[in-house]
């Protein structure tokens, strides 16, 4: 449960090359701080799912060799040892590895757990493993691209009949109502008003007309306020239509190429009358099922769906429509969805929604396309 990511200098799965130094500075360093680990360790939904998955399926760990990818504080490695593993390799790319060693020793499992500082792409293990456990999920599942590293670990070190924890993942999209879009539009308009005041004052005080930069300033702030997804923990009542699964992943067989681009076409019926389609929410769930040859005794699910209990630290990614639609029960939204990695930063995502509203009367509104970044 630690640093998420890929340390490759060459692009994984044939992608563009990644500068390891820049990647480390931009990404890994965040996970080297205890405050960040504490935030994740305080997520009870997350913690309970992994705890139950391990301790209700001890047969997967007893007398087995385990690899924890991105161990962070080391808690998954410690649980694996407590569940009976004979050896645990806990790999961590940041200096958090030093804290993990202290925690391992403090919990008297240092004879089982070996903490290795380094990226999973670069380290070498002395043996193959029976289990790979990792908390690799980013916002809307694939942000951060850490699953690349888990795939690398699986292909290098997992035995043919080995087990992945988690074993499966799904991505979901649903239509929502929320006031977040109005708030962001107000913020954008305030920023532009402030810019125009700045132009007037700069010209009157200093004799320089800044207006030639207005287009660039507007584009910059449109991206920040209107074209970037928002984090939220939504209430289930804010979901106004049936959620759709847009991607299913088998962690034993998935490839980097398979997750590099996600595309789906689906139709969502609206089930709430006289409301506003403000945009879409994206979330994920993961499952601990074991494998076909070695099933879990107790299957565990970890979901980040809208919840009445405050949800998880992942929350949901909200993709706003500007302007929103008025919708009624019985209307249908036909959606074409794509998500790909940002060309500027392979850990971030570019999302495109094209939606067409078919009203219950049969009338179809013109399709609307929204391009939104997950940053």
Coordinates of C-alpha atoms in Angstrom, one line a residue:
X1 CA 0.0 0.0 0.0
X2 CA 2.6 2.5 -1.0
X3 CA 4.1 4.1 -4.1
X4 CA 2.2 3.5 -7.2
X5 CA 4.0 3.5 -10.5
X6 CA 6.3 2.4 -13.1
X7 CA 10.0 3.1 -13.0
X8 CA 10.8 2.2 -16.6
X9 CA 13.1 4.4 -18.6
X10 CA 11.6 2.8 -21.7
X11 CA 7.9 2.9 -22.3
X12 CA 6.0 -0.1 -20.9
X13 CA 4.1 -2.1 -23.5
X14 CA 5.6 -0.1 -26.4
X15 CA 4.6 3.3 -25.1
X16 CA 6.7 6.5 -25.1
X17 CA 9.9 6.5 -23.0
X18 CA 9.6 7.8 -19.4
X19 CA 12.3 9.9 -17.8
X20 CA 12.8 8.0 -14.5
X21 CA 14.1 11.1 -12.6
X22 CA 11.2 13.3 -13.6
X23 CA 8.7 10.5 -12.9
X24 CA 10.2 10.0 -9.4
X25 CA 10.1 13.7 -8.6
X26 CA 6.5 14.1 -9.9
X27 CA 5.0 10.9 -8.6
X28 CA 6.9 8.6 -6.3
X29 CA 8.0 11.3 -3.8
X30 CA 4.4 11.9 -2.7
X31 CA 4.3 8.4 -1.3
X32 CA 7.5 8.8 0.7
X33 CA 5.7 10.8 3.4
X34 CA 3.9 9.3 6.3
X35 CA 1.1 11.8 6.2
X36 CA 0.1 10.4 2.8
X37 CA 0.4 6.8 4.0
X38 CA -1.8 7.8 7.0
X39 CA -4.5 9.1 4.7
X40 CA -4.7 5.7 2.9
X41 CA -4.4 3.7 6.1
X42 CA -7.3 5.6 7.6
X43 CA -9.6 4.6 4.8
X44 CA -11.6 1.9 6.6
X45 CA -13.4 0.6 3.5
X46 CA -10.0 0.0 1.8
X47 CA -8.4 -1.4 4.9
X48 CA -11.2 -3.7 5.8
X49 CA -11.4 -5.2 2.3
X50 CA -7.7 -6.1 2.2
X51 CA -7.7 -7.3 5.8
X52 CA -10.7 -9.6 5.2
X53 CA -9.4 -10.7 1.8
X54 CA -6.2 -11.9 3.5
X55 CA -7.5 -13.3 6.8
X56 CA -10.6 -15.0 5.3
X57 CA -8.5 -16.7 2.7
X58 CA -5.4 -17.8 4.7
X59 CA -5.1 -20.9 2.5
X60 CA -3.7 -18.6 -0.2
X61 CA -0.9 -17.4 2.2
X62 CA -0.1 -20.3 4.5
X63 CA 3.4 -21.6 3.8
X64 CA 3.5 -19.5 0.5
X65 CA 5.9 -17.0 -1.0
X66 CA 4.3 -13.6 -1.4
X67 CA 5.3 -10.4 -3.3
X68 CA 3.9 -7.1 -2.2
X69 CA 4.3 -4.5 -5.0
X70 CA 4.5 -1.0 -3.7
X71 CA 4.4 -2.0 0.0
X72 CA 4.4 1.6 1.4
X73 CA 4.2 1.3 5.2
X74 CA 4.4 -2.5 4.8
X75 CA 1.0 -3.4 6.2
X76 CA 0.0 -5.8 3.5
X77 CA 3.3 -7.6 3.9
X78 CA 2.8 -7.8 7.6
X79 CA -0.7 -9.2 7.2
X80 CA 0.6 -11.7 4.7
X81 CA 3.2 -12.9 7.3
X82 CA 0.5 -13.0 10.0
X83 CA -1.7 -15.1 7.7
X84 CA 1.1 -17.7 7.6
X85 CA 3.3 -16.9 4.6
X86 CA 6.8 -18.4 4.8
X87 CA 8.4 -15.6 2.9
X88 CA 7.2 -12.1 1.9
X89 CA 9.2 -9.8 -0.5
X90 CA 7.9 -6.2 0.1
X91 CA 9.1 -3.9 -2.7
X92 CA 8.9 -0.2 -2.3
X93 CA 10.4 2.4 -4.7
X94 CA 10.7 5.3 -2.1
X95 CA 12.4 5.9 1.2
X96 CA 9.2 4.8 2.8
X97 CA 11.0 1.4 2.7
X98 CA 13.0 2.5 5.7
X99 CA 9.7 3.0 7.7
X100 CA 8.4 -0.3 6.4
X101 CA 11.5 -2.1 7.8
X102 CA 10.9 -0.4 11.2
X103 CA 7.2 -1.4 11.2
X104 CA 8.1 -5.0 10.1
X105 CA 10.5 -5.3 13.0
X106 CA 8.1 -3.6 15.4
X107 CA 5.6 -6.3 14.6
X108 CA 8.1 -9.2 14.9
X109 CA 7.8 -10.5 11.4
X110 CA 11.3 -9.5 10.2
X111 CA 12.2 -13.2 9.9
X112 CA 9.5 -13.5 7.2
X113 CA 9.2 -10.1 5.5
X114 CA 12.1 -8.7 3.5
X115 CA 11.7 -5.1 2.5
X116 CA 13.5 -4.3 -0.8
X117 CA 13.9 -0.6 -1.8
X118 CA 13.7 -0.2 -5.6
X119 CA 11.2 -0.3 -8.5
X120 CA 9.7 -3.6 -9.4
X121 CA 11.0 -3.2 -12.9
X122 CA 14.6 -3.1 -11.6
X123 CA 14.8 -5.5 -8.7
X124 CA 15.6 -9.2 -8.8
X125 CA 14.1 -11.8 -6.6
X126 CA 15.7 -15.1 -5.7
X127 CA 12.6 -17.1 -6.5
X128 CA 9.2 -17.1 -8.1
X129 CA 6.2 -16.3 -5.9
X130 CA 2.8 -17.9 -5.2
X131 CA 0.9 -14.6 -4.5
X132 CA 1.2 -11.0 -5.7
X133 CA -0.6 -8.6 -3.5
X134 CA -0.8 -4.9 -4.2
X135 CA -3.0 -1.8 -3.7
X136 CA -2.3 -0.3 -7.1
X137 CA -5.6 1.4 -7.8
X138 CA -5.6 5.2 -8.7
X139 CA -8.5 7.6 -9.2
X140 CA -11.0 6.0 -11.6
X141 CA -8.9 2.9 -11.3
X142 CA -6.2 3.6 -13.9
X143 CA -4.9 7.0 -13.1
X144 CA -1.3 6.7 -12.0
X145 CA -0.7 3.7 -14.2
X146 CA 0.6 1.6 -11.4
X147 CA -1.1 -1.5 -12.7
X148 CA 1.7 -1.5 -15.3
X149 CA 4.1 -2.4 -12.5
X150 CA 1.9 -5.1 -11.2
X151 CA 1.7 -6.6 -14.6
X152 CA 5.5 -6.5 -14.9
X153 CA 5.8 -8.2 -11.5
X154 CA 3.3 -10.9 -12.5
X155 CA 5.0 -11.6 -15.8
X156 CA 8.4 -11.8 -14.2
X157 CA 7.8 -13.5 -10.8
X158 CA 4.3 -15.1 -10.4
X159 CA 4.2 -18.9 -10.6
X160 CA 1.9 -20.4 -13.3
X161 CA -0.8 -21.3 -10.8
X162 CA -0.2 -18.2 -8.7
X163 CA -2.9 -15.8 -7.3
X164 CA -3.4 -12.1 -7.7
X165 CA -4.7 -9.9 -4.8
X166 CA -7.0 -8.3 -6.1
X167 CA -7.9 -10.7 -8.9
X168 CA -10.4 -8.7 -10.9
X169 CA -11.4 -5.0 -11.4
X170 CA -14.2 -3.1 -13.0
X171 CA -14.8 0.5 -14.1
X172 CA -18.2 2.1 -13.9
X173 CA -19.9 5.3 -15.3
X174 CA -23.3 6.7 -14.2
X175 CA -25.2 10.0 -14.9
X176 CA -25.4 12.3 -11.9
X177 CA -26.9 15.6 -10.7
X178 CA -24.6 17.9 -8.7
X179 CA -24.0 21.6 -8.1
X180 CA -20.3 21.3 -8.7
X181 CA -20.5 22.4 -12.3
X182 CA -22.3 25.7 -11.3
X183 CA -19.6 26.3 -8.8
X184 CA -16.8 25.7 -11.3
X185 CA -18.5 27.9 -13.9
X186 CA -18.7 30.7 -11.3
X187 CA -15.1 30.3 -10.5
X188 CA -14.2 30.4 -14.2
X189 CA -16.2 33.6 -14.8
X190 CA -14.7 35.2 -11.7
X191 CA -11.2 34.4 -13.0
X192 CA -12.0 36.0 -16.4
X193 CA -13.5 39.1 -14.8
X194 CA -10.4 39.4 -12.7
X195 CA -8.3 39.1 -15.9
X196 CA -10.2 41.9 -17.6
X197 CA -9.7 44.2 -14.6
X198 CA -6.0 43.3 -14.7
X199 CA -5.8 44.2 -18.4
X200 CA -7.5 47.6 -17.8
X201 CA -5.3 48.4 -14.8
X202 CA -2.0 47.4 -16.5
X203 CA -2.8 49.6 -19.5
X204 CA -3.9 52.6 -17.5
X205 CA -1.0 52.4 -15.0
X206 CA 1.8 51.1 -17.2
X207 CA 0.8 51.7 -20.8
X208 CA 1.0 48.0 -21.9
X209 CA -2.0 46.3 -23.5
X210 CA -2.1 42.7 -22.3
X211 CA -5.2 41.7 -24.3
X212 CA -3.3 39.6 -26.8
X213 CA -2.9 37.1 -24.0
X214 CA -6.6 36.8 -23.3
X215 CA -7.1 33.7 -25.5
X216 CA -4.3 31.8 -23.9
X217 CA -5.5 32.8 -20.4
X218 CA -9.0 31.7 -21.2
X219 CA -7.9 28.4 -22.5
X220 CA -5.7 27.8 -19.4
X221 CA -8.6 28.5 -17.1
X222 CA -11.1 26.6 -19.1
X223 CA -8.9 23.6 -18.8
X224 CA -8.5 24.1 -15.0
X225 CA -12.1 24.9 -14.1
X226 CA -14.2 23.3 -16.8
X227 CA -12.2 20.6 -18.6
X228 CA -10.6 18.8 -15.6
X229 CA -12.4 16.1 -13.7
X230 CA -13.4 16.8 -10.1
X231 CA -13.0 14.6 -7.0
X232 CA -16.2 14.0 -5.0
X233 CA -17.7 11.6 -2.6
X234 CA -21.2 11.5 -4.0
X235 CA -24.4 10.3 -2.3
X236 CA -26.3 7.6 -4.1
X237 CA -29.3 9.9 -4.5
X238 CA -27.1 12.0 -6.8
X239 CA -27.0 9.1 -9.3
X240 CA -30.0 9.6 -11.7
X241 CA -29.6 6.6 -14.0
X242 CA -28.4 3.0 -14.2
X243 CA -24.6 2.7 -13.8
X244 CA -22.8 1.0 -16.7
X245 CA -19.7 -1.2 -16.6
X246 CA -17.2 0.2 -19.1
X247 CA -14.2 -2.1 -18.5
X248 CA -13.6 -5.4 -16.8
X249 CA -10.0 -6.5 -16.0
X250 CA -8.7 -10.0 -15.1
X251 CA -5.5 -9.2 -13.2
X252 CA -4.0 -12.6 -14.1
X253 CA -4.3 -12.0 -17.9
X254 CA -4.5 -8.3 -18.5
X255 CA -1.8 -6.6 -20.6
X256 CA -0.5 -3.0 -20.6
X257 CA -1.8 -2.6 -24.1
X258 CA -5.3 -3.6 -23.0
X259 CA -5.4 -0.8 -20.4
X260 CA -3.6 1.9 -22.3
X261 CA -6.8 2.9 -24.0
X262 CA -10.3 2.2 -22.8
X263 CA -13.3 2.6 -25.1
X264 CA -17.0 1.8 -24.6
X265 CA -20.4 2.5 -26.0
X266 CA -23.4 2.2 -23.8
X267 CA -27.0 3.5 -23.2
X268 CA -28.1 4.6 -19.8
X269 CA -31.8 5.0 -18.9
X270 CA -32.6 8.0 -16.7
X271 CA -34.7 6.9 -13.6
X272 CA -35.4 10.2 -12.0
X273 CA -38.0 12.7 -13.2
X274 CA -37.6 16.4 -13.8
X275 CA -34.0 16.7 -12.9
X276 CA -30.7 17.9 -14.3
X277 CA -28.0 15.7 -16.0
X278 CA -25.0 17.6 -14.7
X279 CA -22.4 15.1 -15.9
X280 CA -21.1 11.7 -15.2
X281 CA -19.4 10.0 -12.3
X282 CA -16.7 7.3 -12.7
X283 CA -15.7 4.8 -10.1
X284 CA -14.3 1.3 -9.7
X285 CA -14.5 -1.9 -7.7
X286 CA -12.0 -4.7 -7.3
X287 CA -12.6 -8.3 -6.2
X288 CA -10.5 -10.9 -4.4
X289 CA -11.7 -14.2 -6.0
X290 CA -8.5 -16.2 -6.2
X291 CA -8.0 -18.0 -9.5
X292 CA -9.8 -20.6 -11.5
X293 CA -7.5 -23.3 -10.1
X294 CA -7.3 -21.8 -6.6
X295 CA -10.6 -20.1 -5.6
X296 CA -11.0 -17.8 -2.6
X297 CA -12.9 -19.4 0.2
X298 CA -14.5 -16.0 0.9
X299 CA -14.8 -13.6 -2.1
X300 CA -14.3 -9.9 -1.0
X301 CA -15.3 -6.8 -2.9
X302 CA -13.8 -3.3 -2.5
X303 CA -16.1 -0.7 -4.1
X304 CA -15.7 3.0 -4.5
X305 CA -19.3 3.6 -5.6
X306 CA -21.3 6.6 -4.2
X307 CA -22.0 5.7 -0.6
X308 CA -24.1 6.9 2.3
X309 CA -21.1 6.4 4.7
X310 CA -18.6 8.8 3.3
X311 CA -17.1 6.4 0.9
X312 CA -13.3 6.0 0.3
X313 CA -10.3 8.3 -0.2
X314 CA -10.7 7.5 -3.9
X315 CA -14.2 9.0 -4.0
X316 CA -15.5 9.3 -7.6
X317 CA -14.2 11.2 -10.6
X318 CA -16.9 13.7 -11.8
X319 CA -17.0 14.7 -15.4
X320 CA -19.1 17.9 -15.8
X321 CA -21.4 18.8 -18.7
X322 CA -21.4 22.5 -19.6
X323 CA -24.2 23.3 -19.9
X324 CA -26.2 20.5 -18.2
X325 CA -29.3 18.9 -19.7
X326 CA -32.8 18.8 -18.4
X327 CA -33.9 15.2 -18.3
X328 CA -36.9 13.1 -17.2
X329 CA -37.6 9.5 -16.2
X330 CA -37.7 7.4 -19.3
X331 CA -35.1 9.4 -21.2
X332 CA -32.0 7.6 -22.5
X333 CA -28.4 8.8 -22.7
X334 CA -26.4 7.2 -25.4
X335 CA -22.7 7.5 -24.6
X336 CA -19.5 6.9 -26.5
X337 CA -16.5 6.9 -24.1
X338 CA -12.8 6.8 -24.6
X339 CA -9.9 7.2 -22.1
X340 CA -6.3 7.3 -22.9
X341 CA -3.0 8.3 -21.3
X342 CA -2.0 11.9 -21.4
X343 CA 0.8 12.5 -23.9
X344 CA 2.5 14.9 -21.4
X345 CA 2.3 12.5 -18.4
X346 CA 1.6 8.8 -18.8
X347 CA 0.2 8.7 -15.3
X348 CA -2.6 11.1 -16.1
X349 CA -5.6 10.5 -18.3
X350 CA -7.5 12.2 -21.1
X351 CA -11.2 11.3 -21.3
X352 CA -13.8 12.0 -24.0
X353 CA -17.6 11.6 -23.6
X354 CA -19.9 12.0 -26.6
X355 CA -23.5 11.8 -25.4
X356 CA -26.8 12.0 -27.3
X357 CA -30.0 12.4 -25.3
X358 CA -33.1 10.5 -26.5
X359 CA -36.2 11.9 -24.8
X360 CA -39.0 9.6 -23.8
X361 CA -41.1 11.2 -26.6
X362 CA -38.6 9.8 -29.1
X363 CA -37.0 13.2 -29.9
X364 CA -33.2 13.1 -30.1
X365 CA -31.0 16.1 -29.2
X366 CA -27.8 16.8 -31.1
X367 CA -24.8 14.9 -29.7
X368 CA -22.4 16.8 -27.3
X369 CA -18.7 16.0 -26.9
X370 CA -16.8 16.8 -23.8
X371 CA -13.0 16.4 -23.5
X372 CA -11.8 16.2 -19.9
X373 CA -8.5 15.5 -18.2
X374 CA -8.0 13.4 -15.0
X375 CA -5.1 15.1 -13.3

